[in-house]
């Protein structure tokens, strides 16, 4: 079946540190991959996505590359800020054809805290 | 646009009570879905809808009912609440029929406690 495994949290870093949050997946076919972010007290919002192998998604200084050979989609940022403190979710959407319905499969989430 | 709205924000129920979680979107999205979020488990799909009058089950549908009479609204009903349904519930929507690459837009969530 389809599944997503994320790096265990919580993760605590100092401001301006380099961030990596690991994400690996299991899926049949060619899924789309996503990173969603949840700020305290809010719903999830899309951070970035990639829809095919070797695509790189990027937004707000975050990047992730769709690696089919290692079934990974690791999230990276070169210099984190206090405002990046949130919970980050890796997710996949299995390919379901033109008339398919998106059934996101989420990882367990990684809580990130950035200290000034 | 208000986006995706959910009510209530927080609810306490006793075991066996029923209630409806409301979800509405003003973006004319065809696809809507409900997820529950539990500690250490990420979000899991409960039910989804690809348009008015069309619904289907997700990964964890037991104990929940849905209907979609309009494009805008997608309520989630708990017929007889159980402590295992204590969770945070998120509603989401997207533009098309939920193609794999589509971005889903999430509401702020409803926190439910069943005693």
Short mmCIF file of N, CA and C in Angstrom, two decimals, chain A:
data_model
loop_
_atom_site.label_atom_id
_atom_site.label_comp_id
_atom_site.label_asym_id
_atom_site.label_seq_id
_atom_site.Cartn_x
_atom_site.Cartn_y
_atom_site.Cartn_z
N UNK A 1 0.82 -1.20 0.00
CA UNK A 1 0.00 0.00 0.00
C UNK A 1 0.85 1.24 0.00
N UNK A 2 0.20 2.39 0.11
CA UNK A 2 0.88 3.68 0.11
C UNK A 2 1.16 4.13 1.54
N UNK A 3 2.36 4.63 1.77
CA UNK A 3 2.69 5.11 3.11
C UNK A 3 3.80 6.16 3.03
N UNK A 4 3.88 6.96 4.07
CA UNK A 4 4.90 8.00 4.18
C UNK A 4 5.53 7.91 5.56
N UNK A 5 6.84 7.95 5.59
CA UNK A 5 7.56 7.91 6.85
C UNK A 5 8.41 9.17 6.98
N UNK A 6 8.22 9.86 8.08
CA UNK A 6 8.96 11.10 8.32
C UNK A 6 9.93 10.93 9.46
N UNK A 7 10.91 11.79 9.43
CA UNK A 7 11.89 11.88 10.50
C UNK A 7 11.18 12.13 11.82
N UNK A 8 11.62 11.42 12.87
CA UNK A 8 11.03 11.60 14.18
C UNK A 8 11.33 12.99 14.71
N UNK A 9 10.36 13.56 15.40
CA UNK A 9 10.58 14.84 16.03
C UNK A 9 10.57 14.71 17.54
N UNK A 10 10.49 15.81 18.26
CA UNK A 10 10.61 17.16 17.73
C UNK A 10 12.05 17.53 17.37
N UNK A 11 12.18 18.54 16.53
CA UNK A 11 13.48 19.04 16.12
C UNK A 11 13.62 20.47 16.64
N UNK A 12 14.72 20.74 17.30
CA UNK A 12 15.00 22.08 17.82
C UNK A 12 16.32 22.57 17.25
N UNK A 13 16.28 23.75 16.65
CA UNK A 13 17.48 24.34 16.05
C UNK A 13 17.61 25.80 16.47
N UNK A 14 18.79 26.32 16.29
CA UNK A 14 19.01 27.75 16.50
C UNK A 14 18.76 28.49 15.19
N UNK A 15 18.42 29.76 15.33
CA UNK A 15 18.19 30.58 14.14
C UNK A 15 19.42 30.55 13.24
N UNK A 16 19.19 30.53 11.94
CA UNK A 16 20.20 30.51 10.88
C UNK A 16 20.83 29.14 10.69
N UNK A 17 20.41 28.14 11.41
CA UNK A 17 20.93 26.79 11.20
C UNK A 17 20.37 26.20 9.92
N UNK A 18 21.03 25.13 9.43
CA UNK A 18 20.56 24.39 8.27
C UNK A 18 19.56 23.33 8.72
N UNK A 19 18.48 23.21 7.94
CA UNK A 19 17.42 22.28 8.29
C UNK A 19 17.29 21.18 7.26
N UNK A 20 17.18 19.95 7.73
CA UNK A 20 16.75 18.83 6.90
C UNK A 20 15.71 18.04 7.67
N UNK A 21 14.58 17.78 7.04
CA UNK A 21 13.58 16.87 7.59
C UNK A 21 13.41 15.76 6.56
N UNK A 22 13.72 14.55 6.98
CA UNK A 22 13.69 13.41 6.06
C UNK A 22 12.28 12.90 5.84
N UNK A 23 12.02 12.48 4.61
CA UNK A 23 10.74 11.89 4.25
C UNK A 23 10.99 10.82 3.20
N UNK A 24 10.50 9.63 3.46
CA UNK A 24 10.54 8.56 2.46
C UNK A 24 9.13 8.02 2.27
N UNK A 25 8.90 7.44 1.12
CA UNK A 25 7.55 6.99 0.82
C UNK A 25 7.55 5.62 0.17
N UNK A 26 6.40 4.99 0.23
CA UNK A 26 6.12 3.75 -0.48
C UNK A 26 4.86 3.97 -1.26
N UNK A 27 4.91 3.71 -2.56
CA UNK A 27 3.72 3.92 -3.39
C UNK A 27 3.85 3.12 -4.66
N UNK A 28 2.71 2.76 -5.23
CA UNK A 28 2.70 2.15 -6.54
C UNK A 28 2.51 3.25 -7.58
N UNK A 29 3.09 3.06 -8.72
CA UNK A 29 2.92 4.05 -9.77
C UNK A 29 3.72 5.31 -9.52
N UNK A 30 3.16 6.45 -9.90
CA UNK A 30 3.87 7.73 -9.87
C UNK A 30 3.08 8.75 -9.06
N UNK A 31 3.29 8.76 -7.75
CA UNK A 31 2.52 9.70 -6.92
C UNK A 31 3.02 11.13 -7.06
N UNK A 32 2.19 12.08 -6.66
CA UNK A 32 2.65 13.45 -6.43
C UNK A 32 3.04 13.56 -4.96
N UNK A 33 4.02 14.41 -4.69
CA UNK A 33 4.55 14.55 -3.33
C UNK A 33 4.40 15.98 -2.85
N UNK A 34 4.12 16.13 -1.57
CA UNK A 34 3.82 17.44 -1.00
C UNK A 34 4.51 17.60 0.35
N UNK A 35 4.79 18.85 0.69
CA UNK A 35 5.07 19.23 2.07
C UNK A 35 4.03 20.28 2.47
N UNK A 36 3.33 19.97 3.56
CA UNK A 36 2.39 20.91 4.15
C UNK A 36 2.96 21.39 5.48
N UNK A 37 2.59 22.62 5.87
CA UNK A 37 3.05 23.19 7.13
C UNK A 37 1.83 23.62 7.95
N UNK A 38 1.91 23.38 9.25
CA UNK A 38 0.83 23.76 10.15
C UNK A 38 1.39 24.66 11.24
N UNK A 39 1.04 25.94 11.19
CA UNK A 39 1.45 26.87 12.24
C UNK A 39 0.50 26.73 13.43
N UNK A 40 0.96 27.10 14.61
CA UNK A 40 0.15 26.91 15.82
C UNK A 40 -1.26 27.46 15.69
N UNK A 41 -2.25 26.62 15.99
CA UNK A 41 -3.64 27.04 15.98
C UNK A 41 -4.26 27.18 14.61
N UNK A 42 -3.55 26.76 13.57
CA UNK A 42 -4.07 26.93 12.21
C UNK A 42 -4.21 25.59 11.50
N UNK A 43 -4.87 25.62 10.35
CA UNK A 43 -4.94 24.44 9.51
C UNK A 43 -3.67 24.27 8.70
N UNK A 44 -3.63 23.23 7.91
CA UNK A 44 -2.47 22.97 7.08
C UNK A 44 -2.49 23.86 5.85
N UNK A 45 -1.30 24.25 5.42
CA UNK A 45 -1.20 24.96 4.16
C UNK A 45 -0.05 24.40 3.35
N UNK A 46 -0.23 24.41 2.03
CA UNK A 46 0.79 23.84 1.17
C UNK A 46 2.07 24.65 1.24
N UNK A 47 3.20 23.97 1.43
CA UNK A 47 4.50 24.63 1.40
C UNK A 47 5.14 24.49 0.03
N UNK A 48 5.17 23.24 -0.48
CA UNK A 48 5.71 23.01 -1.81
C UNK A 48 5.25 21.64 -2.29
N UNK A 49 5.44 21.40 -3.59
CA UNK A 49 5.04 20.11 -4.14
C UNK A 49 5.89 19.77 -5.35
N UNK A 50 5.88 18.49 -5.71
CA UNK A 50 6.56 18.00 -6.91
C UNK A 50 5.71 16.87 -7.48
N UNK A 51 5.53 16.88 -8.79
CA UNK A 51 4.60 15.95 -9.39
C UNK A 51 5.25 14.84 -10.20
N UNK A 52 6.57 14.92 -10.42
CA UNK A 52 7.24 13.83 -11.13
C UNK A 52 8.69 13.75 -10.70
N UNK A 53 9.28 12.61 -11.03
CA UNK A 53 10.66 12.34 -10.60
C UNK A 53 11.61 13.45 -11.05
N UNK A 54 12.52 13.82 -10.13
CA UNK A 54 13.57 14.83 -10.33
C UNK A 54 13.04 16.26 -10.28
N UNK A 55 11.74 16.44 -10.13
CA UNK A 55 11.20 17.78 -9.91
C UNK A 55 11.69 18.31 -8.58
N UNK A 56 11.95 19.61 -8.53
CA UNK A 56 12.27 20.26 -7.27
C UNK A 56 11.18 21.26 -6.96
N UNK A 57 10.57 21.09 -5.80
CA UNK A 57 9.62 22.08 -5.31
C UNK A 57 10.33 23.07 -4.41
N UNK A 58 9.92 24.34 -4.46
CA UNK A 58 10.57 25.35 -3.61
C UNK A 58 9.58 26.44 -3.26
N UNK A 59 9.76 26.99 -2.05
CA UNK A 59 8.90 28.07 -1.58
C UNK A 59 9.46 28.60 -0.27
N UNK A 60 9.50 29.91 -0.10
CA UNK A 60 9.92 30.56 1.15
C UNK A 60 11.29 30.08 1.61
N UNK A 61 12.17 29.72 0.70
CA UNK A 61 13.51 29.27 1.05
C UNK A 61 13.61 27.78 1.31
N UNK A 62 12.48 27.09 1.33
CA UNK A 62 12.46 25.64 1.50
C UNK A 62 12.55 24.98 0.12
N UNK A 63 13.20 23.81 0.11
CA UNK A 63 13.30 23.03 -1.13
C UNK A 63 13.13 21.55 -0.82
N UNK A 64 12.64 20.81 -1.82
CA UNK A 64 12.59 19.36 -1.72
C UNK A 64 12.63 18.80 -3.13
N UNK A 65 13.40 17.73 -3.33
CA UNK A 65 13.53 17.12 -4.65
C UNK A 65 12.94 15.73 -4.65
N UNK A 66 12.13 15.44 -5.64
CA UNK A 66 11.46 14.15 -5.80
C UNK A 66 12.49 13.15 -6.31
N UNK A 67 12.91 12.23 -5.44
CA UNK A 67 13.92 11.24 -5.81
C UNK A 67 13.28 9.87 -5.90
N UNK A 68 13.02 9.44 -7.13
CA UNK A 68 12.34 8.16 -7.30
C UNK A 68 13.26 6.99 -6.95
N UNK A 69 14.55 7.14 -7.23
CA UNK A 69 15.48 6.02 -6.99
C UNK A 69 15.63 5.71 -5.51
N UNK A 70 15.48 6.72 -4.66
CA UNK A 70 15.58 6.50 -3.21
C UNK A 70 14.23 6.66 -2.53
N UNK A 71 13.17 6.84 -3.30
CA UNK A 71 11.79 7.09 -2.80
C UNK A 71 11.82 8.08 -1.65
N UNK A 72 12.41 9.25 -1.91
CA UNK A 72 12.54 10.24 -0.86
C UNK A 72 12.10 11.62 -1.34
N UNK A 73 11.79 12.48 -0.37
CA UNK A 73 11.37 13.85 -0.67
C UNK A 73 11.75 14.70 0.55
N UNK A 74 13.03 14.79 0.82
CA UNK A 74 13.53 15.46 2.02
C UNK A 74 13.37 16.97 1.91
N UNK A 75 12.96 17.59 3.01
CA UNK A 75 12.77 19.04 3.06
C UNK A 75 14.04 19.70 3.59
N UNK A 76 14.49 20.77 2.93
CA UNK A 76 15.70 21.46 3.35
C UNK A 76 15.50 22.97 3.31
N UNK A 77 16.23 23.64 4.23
CA UNK A 77 16.30 25.09 4.20
C UNK A 77 17.66 25.50 4.71
N UNK A 78 18.26 26.44 4.03
CA UNK A 78 19.64 26.79 4.34
C UNK A 78 19.82 27.58 5.63
N UNK A 79 18.82 28.39 5.99
CA UNK A 79 18.96 29.25 7.16
C UNK A 79 17.57 29.48 7.74
N UNK A 80 17.27 28.79 8.83
CA UNK A 80 15.91 28.86 9.38
C UNK A 80 15.74 30.10 10.25
N UNK A 81 14.47 30.50 10.37
CA UNK A 81 14.09 31.65 11.19
C UNK A 81 13.12 31.21 12.27
N UNK A 82 12.99 32.03 13.29
CA UNK A 82 12.05 31.72 14.37
C UNK A 82 10.64 31.51 13.82
N UNK A 83 10.29 32.27 12.79
CA UNK A 83 8.96 32.17 12.19
C UNK A 83 8.72 30.85 11.47
N UNK A 84 9.75 30.04 11.29
CA UNK A 84 9.58 28.72 10.65
C UNK A 84 9.12 27.67 11.65
N UNK A 85 9.03 28.02 12.90
CA UNK A 85 8.56 27.08 13.93
C UNK A 85 7.14 26.65 13.61
N UNK A 86 6.94 25.35 13.44
CA UNK A 86 5.65 24.81 13.01
C UNK A 86 5.77 23.29 12.98
N UNK A 87 4.66 22.64 12.58
CA UNK A 87 4.69 21.20 12.33
C UNK A 87 4.67 21.00 10.82
N UNK A 88 5.56 20.15 10.33
CA UNK A 88 5.71 19.91 8.89
C UNK A 88 5.27 18.49 8.56
N UNK A 89 4.43 18.39 7.54
CA UNK A 89 3.90 17.10 7.12
C UNK A 89 4.33 16.81 5.69
N UNK A 90 4.87 15.64 5.50
CA UNK A 90 5.13 15.12 4.15
C UNK A 90 3.90 14.30 3.74
N UNK A 91 3.52 14.38 2.49
CA UNK A 91 2.33 13.66 2.05
C UNK A 91 2.49 13.23 0.59
N UNK A 92 1.77 12.20 0.23
CA UNK A 92 1.73 11.78 -1.17
C UNK A 92 0.30 11.62 -1.62
N UNK A 93 0.13 11.78 -2.92
CA UNK A 93 -1.17 11.55 -3.53
C UNK A 93 -0.96 10.53 -4.65
N UNK A 94 -1.54 9.34 -4.49
CA UNK A 94 -1.34 8.32 -5.52
C UNK A 94 -1.95 8.75 -6.84
N UNK A 95 -1.33 8.36 -7.92
CA UNK A 95 -1.91 8.66 -9.22
C UNK A 95 -3.21 7.90 -9.36
N UNK A 96 -4.26 8.61 -9.72
CA UNK A 96 -5.56 7.96 -9.79
C UNK A 96 -6.26 8.24 -11.10
N UNK A 97 -5.53 8.67 -12.10
CA UNK A 97 -6.14 8.88 -13.39
C UNK A 97 -6.86 10.21 -13.49
N UNK A 98 -7.42 10.47 -14.63
CA UNK A 98 -8.02 11.77 -14.91
C UNK A 98 -9.22 12.02 -14.00
N UNK A 99 -10.00 11.00 -13.77
CA UNK A 99 -11.20 11.18 -12.96
C UNK A 99 -10.98 10.74 -11.53
N UNK A 100 -9.76 10.68 -11.13
CA UNK A 100 -9.48 10.18 -9.79
C UNK A 100 -9.78 11.19 -8.71
N UNK A 101 -9.76 10.74 -7.51
CA UNK A 101 -9.94 11.61 -6.36
C UNK A 101 -8.65 11.61 -5.56
N UNK A 102 -8.21 12.78 -5.14
CA UNK A 102 -6.96 12.87 -4.41
C UNK A 102 -7.16 12.36 -2.99
N UNK A 103 -6.42 11.34 -2.66
CA UNK A 103 -6.50 10.79 -1.31
C UNK A 103 -5.13 10.93 -0.69
N UNK A 104 -4.90 12.07 -0.09
CA UNK A 104 -3.59 12.32 0.50
C UNK A 104 -3.26 11.32 1.60
N UNK A 105 -2.03 10.83 1.57
CA UNK A 105 -1.50 9.98 2.62
C UNK A 105 -0.40 10.77 3.31
N UNK A 106 -0.56 10.98 4.60
CA UNK A 106 0.35 11.85 5.35
C UNK A 106 1.34 11.05 6.19
N UNK A 107 2.52 11.65 6.36
CA UNK A 107 3.42 11.19 7.40
C UNK A 107 2.93 11.68 8.75
N UNK A 108 3.64 11.31 9.80
CA UNK A 108 3.15 11.60 11.15
C UNK A 108 3.41 13.03 11.58
N UNK A 109 4.16 13.78 10.80
CA UNK A 109 4.44 15.17 11.14
C UNK A 109 5.71 15.30 11.96
N UNK A 110 6.42 16.40 11.76
CA UNK A 110 7.64 16.70 12.51
C UNK A 110 7.51 18.11 13.08
N UNK A 111 7.57 18.20 14.39
CA UNK A 111 7.47 19.52 15.04
C UNK A 111 8.84 20.17 15.05
N UNK A 112 8.92 21.37 14.51
CA UNK A 112 10.17 22.12 14.42
C UNK A 112 10.07 23.35 15.30
N UNK A 113 11.05 23.53 16.16
CA UNK A 113 11.15 24.73 16.99
C UNK A 113 12.48 25.41 16.70
N UNK A 114 12.41 26.71 16.41
CA UNK A 114 13.62 27.48 16.14
C UNK A 114 13.80 28.49 17.27
N UNK A 115 14.94 28.41 17.92
CA UNK A 115 15.26 29.33 19.02
C UNK A 115 16.09 30.51 18.53
N UNK A 116 15.80 31.71 19.05
CA UNK A 116 16.56 32.90 18.62
C UNK A 116 18.01 32.86 19.11
#
